[in-house]
Coordinates of N, CA, C and O and ligand atoms in Angstrom, one line a residue:
X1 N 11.0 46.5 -9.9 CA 11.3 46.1 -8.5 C 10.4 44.8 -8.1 O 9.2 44.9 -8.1
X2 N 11.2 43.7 -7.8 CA 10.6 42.8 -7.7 C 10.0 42.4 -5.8 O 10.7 42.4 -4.9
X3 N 8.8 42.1 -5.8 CA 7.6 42.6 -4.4 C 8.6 41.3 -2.9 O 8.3 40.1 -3.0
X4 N 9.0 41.5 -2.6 CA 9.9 40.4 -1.5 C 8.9 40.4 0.1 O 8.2 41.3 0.5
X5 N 9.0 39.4 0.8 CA 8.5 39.5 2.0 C 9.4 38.6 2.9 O 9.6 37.4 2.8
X6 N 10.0 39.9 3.9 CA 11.2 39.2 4.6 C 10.7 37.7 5.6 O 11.5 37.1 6.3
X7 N 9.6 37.6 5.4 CA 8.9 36.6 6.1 C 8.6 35.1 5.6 O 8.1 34.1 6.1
X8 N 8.9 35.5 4.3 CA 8.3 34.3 3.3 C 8.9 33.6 3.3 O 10.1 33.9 3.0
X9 N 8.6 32.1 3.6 CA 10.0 30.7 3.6 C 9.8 30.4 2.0 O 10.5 29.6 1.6
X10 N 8.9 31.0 1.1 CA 9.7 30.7 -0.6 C 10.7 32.1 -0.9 O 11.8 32.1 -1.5
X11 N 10.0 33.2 -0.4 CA 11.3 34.2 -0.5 C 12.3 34.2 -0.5 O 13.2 34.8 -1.2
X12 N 12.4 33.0 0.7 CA 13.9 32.8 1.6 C 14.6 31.5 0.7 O 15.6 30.9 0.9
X13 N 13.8 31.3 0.2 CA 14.5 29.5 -0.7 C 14.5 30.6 -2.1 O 15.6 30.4 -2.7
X14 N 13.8 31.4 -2.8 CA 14.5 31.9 -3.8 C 16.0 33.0 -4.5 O 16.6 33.2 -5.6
X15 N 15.9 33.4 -3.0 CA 16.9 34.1 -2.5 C 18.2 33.4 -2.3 O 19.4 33.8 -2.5
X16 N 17.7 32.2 -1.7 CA 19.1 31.5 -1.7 C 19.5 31.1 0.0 O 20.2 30.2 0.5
X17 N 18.6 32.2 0.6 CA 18.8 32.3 2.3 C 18.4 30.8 2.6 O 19.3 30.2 3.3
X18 N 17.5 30.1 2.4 CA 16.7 28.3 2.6 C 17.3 28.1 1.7 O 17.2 28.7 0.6
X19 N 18.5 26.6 2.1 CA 18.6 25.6 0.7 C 17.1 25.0 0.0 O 16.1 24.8 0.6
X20 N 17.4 24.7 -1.5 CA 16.4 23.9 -1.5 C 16.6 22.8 -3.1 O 17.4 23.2 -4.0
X21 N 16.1 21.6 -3.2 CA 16.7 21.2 -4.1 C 16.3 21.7 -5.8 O 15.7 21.0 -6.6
X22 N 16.9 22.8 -6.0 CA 16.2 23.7 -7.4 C 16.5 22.5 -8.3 O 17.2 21.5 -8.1
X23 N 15.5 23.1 -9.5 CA 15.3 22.4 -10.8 C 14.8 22.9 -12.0 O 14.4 22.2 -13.0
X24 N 14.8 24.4 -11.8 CA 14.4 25.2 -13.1 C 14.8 27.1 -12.2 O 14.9 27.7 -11.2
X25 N 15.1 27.3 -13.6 CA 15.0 29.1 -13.4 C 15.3 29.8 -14.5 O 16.1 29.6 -15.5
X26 N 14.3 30.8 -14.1 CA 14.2 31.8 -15.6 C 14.0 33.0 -15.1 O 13.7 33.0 -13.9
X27 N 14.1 34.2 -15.8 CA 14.0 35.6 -15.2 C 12.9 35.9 -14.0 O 13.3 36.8 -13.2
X28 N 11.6 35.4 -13.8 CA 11.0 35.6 -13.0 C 10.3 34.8 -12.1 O 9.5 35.0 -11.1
X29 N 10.8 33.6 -12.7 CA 10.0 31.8 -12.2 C 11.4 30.8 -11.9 O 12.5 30.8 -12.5
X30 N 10.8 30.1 -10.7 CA 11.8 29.5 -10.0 C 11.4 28.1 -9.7 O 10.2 28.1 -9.5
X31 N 12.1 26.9 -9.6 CA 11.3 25.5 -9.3 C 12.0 25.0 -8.5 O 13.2 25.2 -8.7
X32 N 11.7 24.1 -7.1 CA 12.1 23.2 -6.4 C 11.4 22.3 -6.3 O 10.2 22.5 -6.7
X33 N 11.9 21.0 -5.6 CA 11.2 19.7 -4.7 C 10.4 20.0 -4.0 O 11.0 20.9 -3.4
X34 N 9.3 19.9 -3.5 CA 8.7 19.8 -2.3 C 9.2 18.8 -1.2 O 9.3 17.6 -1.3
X35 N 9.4 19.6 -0.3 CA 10.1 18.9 1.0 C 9.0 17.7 1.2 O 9.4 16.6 0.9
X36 N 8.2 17.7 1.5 CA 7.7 16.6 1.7 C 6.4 16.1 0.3 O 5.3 16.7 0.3
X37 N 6.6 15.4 -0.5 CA 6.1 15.0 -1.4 C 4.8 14.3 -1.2 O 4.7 13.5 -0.2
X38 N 3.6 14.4 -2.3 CA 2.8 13.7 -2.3 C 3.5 12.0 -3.1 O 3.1 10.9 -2.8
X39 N 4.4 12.2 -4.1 CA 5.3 11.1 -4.4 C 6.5 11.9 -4.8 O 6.5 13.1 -5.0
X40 N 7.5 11.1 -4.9 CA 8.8 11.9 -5.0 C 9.0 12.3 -6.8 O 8.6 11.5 -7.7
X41 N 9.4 13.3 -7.1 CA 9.5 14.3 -8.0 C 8.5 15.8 -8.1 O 8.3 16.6 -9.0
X42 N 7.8 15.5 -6.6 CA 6.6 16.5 -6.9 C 7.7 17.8 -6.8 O 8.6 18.0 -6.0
X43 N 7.0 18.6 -7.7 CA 7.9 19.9 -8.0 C 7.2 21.2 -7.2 O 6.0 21.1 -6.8
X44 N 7.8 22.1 -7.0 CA 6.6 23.2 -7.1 C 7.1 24.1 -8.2 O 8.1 23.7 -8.8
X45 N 6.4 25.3 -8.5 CA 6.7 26.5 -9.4 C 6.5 27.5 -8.8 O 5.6 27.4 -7.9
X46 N 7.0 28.7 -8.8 CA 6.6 29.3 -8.0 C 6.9 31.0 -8.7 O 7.7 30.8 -9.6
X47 N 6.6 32.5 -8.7 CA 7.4 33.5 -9.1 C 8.5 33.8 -8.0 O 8.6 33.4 -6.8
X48 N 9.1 34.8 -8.6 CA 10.5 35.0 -8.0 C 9.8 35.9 -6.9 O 9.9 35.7 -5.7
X49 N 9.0 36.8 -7.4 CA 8.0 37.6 -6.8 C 7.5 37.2 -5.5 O 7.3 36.0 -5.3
X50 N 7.2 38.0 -4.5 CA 6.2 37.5 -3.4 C 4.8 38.3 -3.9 O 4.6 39.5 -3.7
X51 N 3.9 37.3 -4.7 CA 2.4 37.3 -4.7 C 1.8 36.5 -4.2 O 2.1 35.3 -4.3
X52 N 0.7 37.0 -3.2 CA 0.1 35.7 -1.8 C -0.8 34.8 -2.9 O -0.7 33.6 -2.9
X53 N -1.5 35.4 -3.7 CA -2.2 34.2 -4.5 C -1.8 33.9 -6.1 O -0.9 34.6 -6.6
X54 N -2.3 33.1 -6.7 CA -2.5 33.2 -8.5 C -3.4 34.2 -8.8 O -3.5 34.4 -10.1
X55 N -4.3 35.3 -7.7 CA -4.8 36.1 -8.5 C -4.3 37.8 -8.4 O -4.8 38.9 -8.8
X56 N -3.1 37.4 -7.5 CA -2.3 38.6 -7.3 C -1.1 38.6 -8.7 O -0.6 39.7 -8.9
X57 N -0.8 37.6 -9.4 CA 0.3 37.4 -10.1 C 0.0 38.4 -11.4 O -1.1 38.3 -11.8
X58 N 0.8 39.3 -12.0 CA 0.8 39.9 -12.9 C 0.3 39.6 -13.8 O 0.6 38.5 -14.1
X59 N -0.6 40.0 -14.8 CA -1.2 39.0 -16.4 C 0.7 38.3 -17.6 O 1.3 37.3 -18.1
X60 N 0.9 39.7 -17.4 CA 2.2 39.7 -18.0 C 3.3 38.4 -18.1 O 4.1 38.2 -19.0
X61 N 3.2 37.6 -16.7 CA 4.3 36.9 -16.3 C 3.0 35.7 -17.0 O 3.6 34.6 -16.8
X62 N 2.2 35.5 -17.5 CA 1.6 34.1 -18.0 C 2.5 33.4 -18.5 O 2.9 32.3 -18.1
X63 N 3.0 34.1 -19.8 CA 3.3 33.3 -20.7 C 4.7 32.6 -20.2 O 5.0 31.4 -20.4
X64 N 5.6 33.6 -19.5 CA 6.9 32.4 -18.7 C 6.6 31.8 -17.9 O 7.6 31.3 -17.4
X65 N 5.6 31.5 -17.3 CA 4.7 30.6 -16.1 C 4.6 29.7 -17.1 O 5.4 28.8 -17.2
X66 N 3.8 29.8 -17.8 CA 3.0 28.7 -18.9 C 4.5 27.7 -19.0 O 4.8 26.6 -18.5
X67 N 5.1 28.6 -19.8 CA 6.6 27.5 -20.4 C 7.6 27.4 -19.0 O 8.7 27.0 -19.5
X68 N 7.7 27.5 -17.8 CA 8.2 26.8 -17.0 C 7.3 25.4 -16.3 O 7.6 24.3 -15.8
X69 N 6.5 26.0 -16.4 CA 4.9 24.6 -15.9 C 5.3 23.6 -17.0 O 5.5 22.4 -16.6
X70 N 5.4 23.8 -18.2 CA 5.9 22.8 -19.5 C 7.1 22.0 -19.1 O 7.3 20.8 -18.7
X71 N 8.1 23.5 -19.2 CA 9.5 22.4 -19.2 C 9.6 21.4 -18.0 O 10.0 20.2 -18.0
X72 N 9.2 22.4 -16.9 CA 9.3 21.0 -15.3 C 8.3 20.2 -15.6 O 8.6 19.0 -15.5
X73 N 7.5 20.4 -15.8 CA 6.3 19.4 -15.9 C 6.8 18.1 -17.2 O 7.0 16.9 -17.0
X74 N 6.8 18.7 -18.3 CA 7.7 17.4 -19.1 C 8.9 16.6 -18.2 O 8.9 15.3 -18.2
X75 N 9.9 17.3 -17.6 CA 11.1 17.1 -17.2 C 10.7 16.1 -16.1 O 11.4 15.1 -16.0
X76 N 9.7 16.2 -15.2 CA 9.0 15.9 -14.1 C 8.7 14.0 -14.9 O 9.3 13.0 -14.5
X77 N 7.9 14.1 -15.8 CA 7.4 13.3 -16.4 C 8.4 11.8 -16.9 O 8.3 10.6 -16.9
X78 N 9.3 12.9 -17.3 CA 10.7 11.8 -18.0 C 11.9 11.1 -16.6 O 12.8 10.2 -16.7
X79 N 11.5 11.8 -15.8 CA 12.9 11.8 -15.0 C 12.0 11.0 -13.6 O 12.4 11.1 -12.4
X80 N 10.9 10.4 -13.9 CA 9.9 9.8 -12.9 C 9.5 8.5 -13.0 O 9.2 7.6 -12.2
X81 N 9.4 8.6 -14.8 CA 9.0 7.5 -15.6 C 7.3 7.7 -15.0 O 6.8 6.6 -14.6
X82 N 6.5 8.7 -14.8 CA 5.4 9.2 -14.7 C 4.0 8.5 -15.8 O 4.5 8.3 -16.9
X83 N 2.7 8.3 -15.9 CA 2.3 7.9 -16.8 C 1.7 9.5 -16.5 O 2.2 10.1 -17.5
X84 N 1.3 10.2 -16.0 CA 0.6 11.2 -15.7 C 0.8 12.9 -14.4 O 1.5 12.7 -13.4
X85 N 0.4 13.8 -14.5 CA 0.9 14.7 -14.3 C -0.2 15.6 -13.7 O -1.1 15.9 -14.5
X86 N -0.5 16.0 -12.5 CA -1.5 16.8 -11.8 C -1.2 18.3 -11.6 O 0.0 18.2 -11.2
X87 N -1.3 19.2 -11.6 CA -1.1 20.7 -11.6 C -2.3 21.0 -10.5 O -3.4 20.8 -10.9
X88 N -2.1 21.4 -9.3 CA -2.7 21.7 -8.6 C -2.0 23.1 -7.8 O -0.8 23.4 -7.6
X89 N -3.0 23.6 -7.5 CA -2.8 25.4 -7.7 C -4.1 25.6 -6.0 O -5.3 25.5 -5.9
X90 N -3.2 25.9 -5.0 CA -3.9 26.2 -3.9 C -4.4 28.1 -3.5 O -3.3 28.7 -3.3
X91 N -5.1 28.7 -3.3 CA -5.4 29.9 -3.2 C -6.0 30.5 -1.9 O -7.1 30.9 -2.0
X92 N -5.5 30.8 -0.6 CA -6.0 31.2 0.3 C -6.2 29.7 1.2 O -6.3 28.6 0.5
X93 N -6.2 29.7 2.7 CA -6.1 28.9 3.4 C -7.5 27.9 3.7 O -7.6 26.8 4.4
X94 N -8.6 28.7 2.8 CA -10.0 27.5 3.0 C -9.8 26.6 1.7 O -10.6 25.7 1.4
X95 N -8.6 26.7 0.9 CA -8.5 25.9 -0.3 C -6.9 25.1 0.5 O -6.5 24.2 -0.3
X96 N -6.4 25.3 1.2 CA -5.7 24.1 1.7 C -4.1 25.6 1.1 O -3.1 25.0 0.8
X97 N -4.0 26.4 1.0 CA -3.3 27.1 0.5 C -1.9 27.3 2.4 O -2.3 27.8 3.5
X98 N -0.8 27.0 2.3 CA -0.2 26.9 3.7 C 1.1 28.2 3.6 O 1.6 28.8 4.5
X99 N 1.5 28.2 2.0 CA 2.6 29.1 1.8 C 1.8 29.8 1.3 O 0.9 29.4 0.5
X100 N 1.9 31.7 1.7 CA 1.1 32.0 1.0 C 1.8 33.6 0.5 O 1.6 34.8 0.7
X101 N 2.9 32.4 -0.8 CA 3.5 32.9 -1.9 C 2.8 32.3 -3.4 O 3.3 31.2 -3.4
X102 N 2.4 32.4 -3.9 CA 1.9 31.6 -5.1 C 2.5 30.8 -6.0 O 3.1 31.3 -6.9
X103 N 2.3 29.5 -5.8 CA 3.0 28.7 -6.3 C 2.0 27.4 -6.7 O 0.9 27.3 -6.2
X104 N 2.6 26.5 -7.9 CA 1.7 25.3 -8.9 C 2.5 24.3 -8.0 O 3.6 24.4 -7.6
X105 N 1.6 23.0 -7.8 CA 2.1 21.7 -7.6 C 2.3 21.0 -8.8 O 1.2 20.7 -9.3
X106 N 3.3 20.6 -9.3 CA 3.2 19.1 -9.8 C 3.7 18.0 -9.5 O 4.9 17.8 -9.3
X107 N 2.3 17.0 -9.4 CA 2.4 15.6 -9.2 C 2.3 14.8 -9.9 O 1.3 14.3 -10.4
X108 N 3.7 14.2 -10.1 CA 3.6 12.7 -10.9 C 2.2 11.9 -10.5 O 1.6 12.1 -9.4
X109 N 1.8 11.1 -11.3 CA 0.5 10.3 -11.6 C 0.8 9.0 -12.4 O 1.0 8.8 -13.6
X110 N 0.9 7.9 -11.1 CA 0.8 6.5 -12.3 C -0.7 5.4 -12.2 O -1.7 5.2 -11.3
X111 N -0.5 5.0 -13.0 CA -1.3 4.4 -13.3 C -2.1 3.5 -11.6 O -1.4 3.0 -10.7
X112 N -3.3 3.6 -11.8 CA -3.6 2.8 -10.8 C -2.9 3.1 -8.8 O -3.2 2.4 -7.8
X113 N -2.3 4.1 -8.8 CA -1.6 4.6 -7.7 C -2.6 5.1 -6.6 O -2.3 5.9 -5.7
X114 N -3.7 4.5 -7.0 CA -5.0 5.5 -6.2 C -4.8 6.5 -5.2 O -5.0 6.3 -4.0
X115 N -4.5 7.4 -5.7 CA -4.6 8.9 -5.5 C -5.9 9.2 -5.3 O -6.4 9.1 -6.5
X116 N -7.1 9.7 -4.4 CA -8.0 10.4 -4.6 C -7.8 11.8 -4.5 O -7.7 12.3 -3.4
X117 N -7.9 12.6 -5.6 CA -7.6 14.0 -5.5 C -8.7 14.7 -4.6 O -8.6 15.2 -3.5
X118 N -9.8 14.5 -5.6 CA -11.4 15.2 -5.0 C -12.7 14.8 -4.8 O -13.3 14.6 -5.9
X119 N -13.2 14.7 -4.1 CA -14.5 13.9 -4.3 C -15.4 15.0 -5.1 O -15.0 16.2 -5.1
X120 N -16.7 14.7 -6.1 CA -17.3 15.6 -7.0 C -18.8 14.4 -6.9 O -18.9 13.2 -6.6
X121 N -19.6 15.5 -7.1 CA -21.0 15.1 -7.5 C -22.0 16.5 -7.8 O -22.0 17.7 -7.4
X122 N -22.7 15.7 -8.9 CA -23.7 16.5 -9.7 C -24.1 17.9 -9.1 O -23.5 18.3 -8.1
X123 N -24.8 18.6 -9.7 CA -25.5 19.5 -9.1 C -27.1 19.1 -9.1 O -27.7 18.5 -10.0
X124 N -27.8 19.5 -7.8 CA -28.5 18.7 -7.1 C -30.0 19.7 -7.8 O -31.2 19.4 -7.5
X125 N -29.9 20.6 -8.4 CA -30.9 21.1 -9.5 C -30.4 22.2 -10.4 O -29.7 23.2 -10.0
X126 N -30.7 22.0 -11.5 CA -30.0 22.7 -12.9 C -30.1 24.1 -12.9 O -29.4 24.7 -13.7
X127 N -30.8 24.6 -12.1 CA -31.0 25.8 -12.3 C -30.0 26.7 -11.2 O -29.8 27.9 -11.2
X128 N -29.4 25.8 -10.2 CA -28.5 26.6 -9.8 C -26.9 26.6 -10.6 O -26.1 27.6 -10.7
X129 N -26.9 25.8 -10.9 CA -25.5 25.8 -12.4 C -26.2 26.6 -13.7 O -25.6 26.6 -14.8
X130 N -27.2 27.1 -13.4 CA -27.7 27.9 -15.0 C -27.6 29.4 -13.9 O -27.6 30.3 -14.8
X131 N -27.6 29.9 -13.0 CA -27.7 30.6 -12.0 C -26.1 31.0 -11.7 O -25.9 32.2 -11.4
X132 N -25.1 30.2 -11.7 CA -23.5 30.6 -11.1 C -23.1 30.5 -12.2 O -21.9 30.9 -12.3
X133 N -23.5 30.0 -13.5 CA -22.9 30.2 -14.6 C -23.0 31.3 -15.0 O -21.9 31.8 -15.3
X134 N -24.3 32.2 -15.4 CA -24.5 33.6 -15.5 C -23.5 34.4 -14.9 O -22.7 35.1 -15.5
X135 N -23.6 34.2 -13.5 CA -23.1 35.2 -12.2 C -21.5 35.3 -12.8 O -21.0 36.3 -13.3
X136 N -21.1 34.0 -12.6 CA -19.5 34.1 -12.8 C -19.3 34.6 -14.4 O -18.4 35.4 -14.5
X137 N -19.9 34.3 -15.4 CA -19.5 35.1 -16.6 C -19.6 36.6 -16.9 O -19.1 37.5 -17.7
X138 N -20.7 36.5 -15.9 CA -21.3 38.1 -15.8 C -19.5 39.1 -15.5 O -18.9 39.9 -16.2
X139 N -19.3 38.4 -14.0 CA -18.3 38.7 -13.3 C -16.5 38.7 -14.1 O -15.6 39.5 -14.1
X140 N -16.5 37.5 -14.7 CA -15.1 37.1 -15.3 C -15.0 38.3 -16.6 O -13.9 38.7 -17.0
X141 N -16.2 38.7 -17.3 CA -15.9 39.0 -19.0 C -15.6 40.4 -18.8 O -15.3 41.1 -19.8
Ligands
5GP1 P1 0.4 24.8 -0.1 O1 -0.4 23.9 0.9 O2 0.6 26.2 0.4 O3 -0.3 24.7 -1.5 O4 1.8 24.0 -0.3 C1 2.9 24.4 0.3 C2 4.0 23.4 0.0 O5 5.2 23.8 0.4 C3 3.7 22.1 0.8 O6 3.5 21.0 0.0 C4 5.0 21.9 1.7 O7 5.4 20.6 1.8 C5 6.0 22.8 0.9 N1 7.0 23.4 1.7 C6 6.8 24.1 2.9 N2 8.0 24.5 3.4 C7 9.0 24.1 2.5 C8 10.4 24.2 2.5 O8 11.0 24.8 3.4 N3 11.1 23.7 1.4 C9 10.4 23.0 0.4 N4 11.1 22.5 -0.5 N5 9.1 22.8 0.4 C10 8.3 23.4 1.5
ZN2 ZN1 7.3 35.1 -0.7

């Protein structure tokens, strides 16, 4: 039984209830346009499923996620004339997360397009990266 929420505007675009401009489908994974694009061919991915994040999504469904992320993502690539390809994966609303069905971005990437994704800088003493490194392996294994 697959998890639905009568409330979800990807529910309602996989369902068929919201048009949307599709471009991939397989037993459990579904792809459209993003209505408003960071550049045009940005795709999303998404499960057929209503899971609010990537860490509600089944282990099981990886491997057909993996190869629909591939085929749109190549397809994305060819049909953009793309030099490059971003996969960006939002989780809960302090990470910028706004649909909160779980779904991958991909964003075509060209050359020189200055895109700033993220700002990043060092860690400001080593021992707190030797400190959340522990913590989180402790936690992940
Ligand atoms: P989030 O911020 O949750 O990671 O991304 C949600 C994305 O869904 C946004 O980029 C937004 O433009 C897109 N979106 C929201 N509503 C619709 C819709 O009705 N149709 C389509 N195709 N995309 C939508
Ligand atoms: Zn949903």
């Amino acid at each position: 039984m697959i998890p639905k929420d009568s409330d979800c505007i990807f529910c309602k675009i996989v369902s068929g209830e919201i048009p949307c401009a599709k471009v991939y489908e397989s037993e459990n994974v579904f792809a459209f346009l993003d209505i408003a694009p960071v550049c045009p061919g940005h795709a999303l991915v998404v499960t057929k499923g209503h899971y609010p994040t990537l860490l509600d999504i089944p282990e099981e469904m990886g491997a057909e996620l993996t190869a629909a992320l591939k085929a749109v993502g190549n397809a994305v690539i060819k049909a953009t004339g793309a030099h490059g390809l971003n996969l960006m994966q939002n989780n809960h609303e302090a990470a910028g997360q706004l649909v909160h069905h779980a779904h991958f971005h991909l964003i075509p990437r060209f050359t020189d397009d200055g895109l700033e994704l993220w700002p990043q800088a060092p860690y400001e003493n080593n021992d707190e990266m030797t400190r959340l490194a522990a913590d989180i392996a402790a936690m992940s294994g």
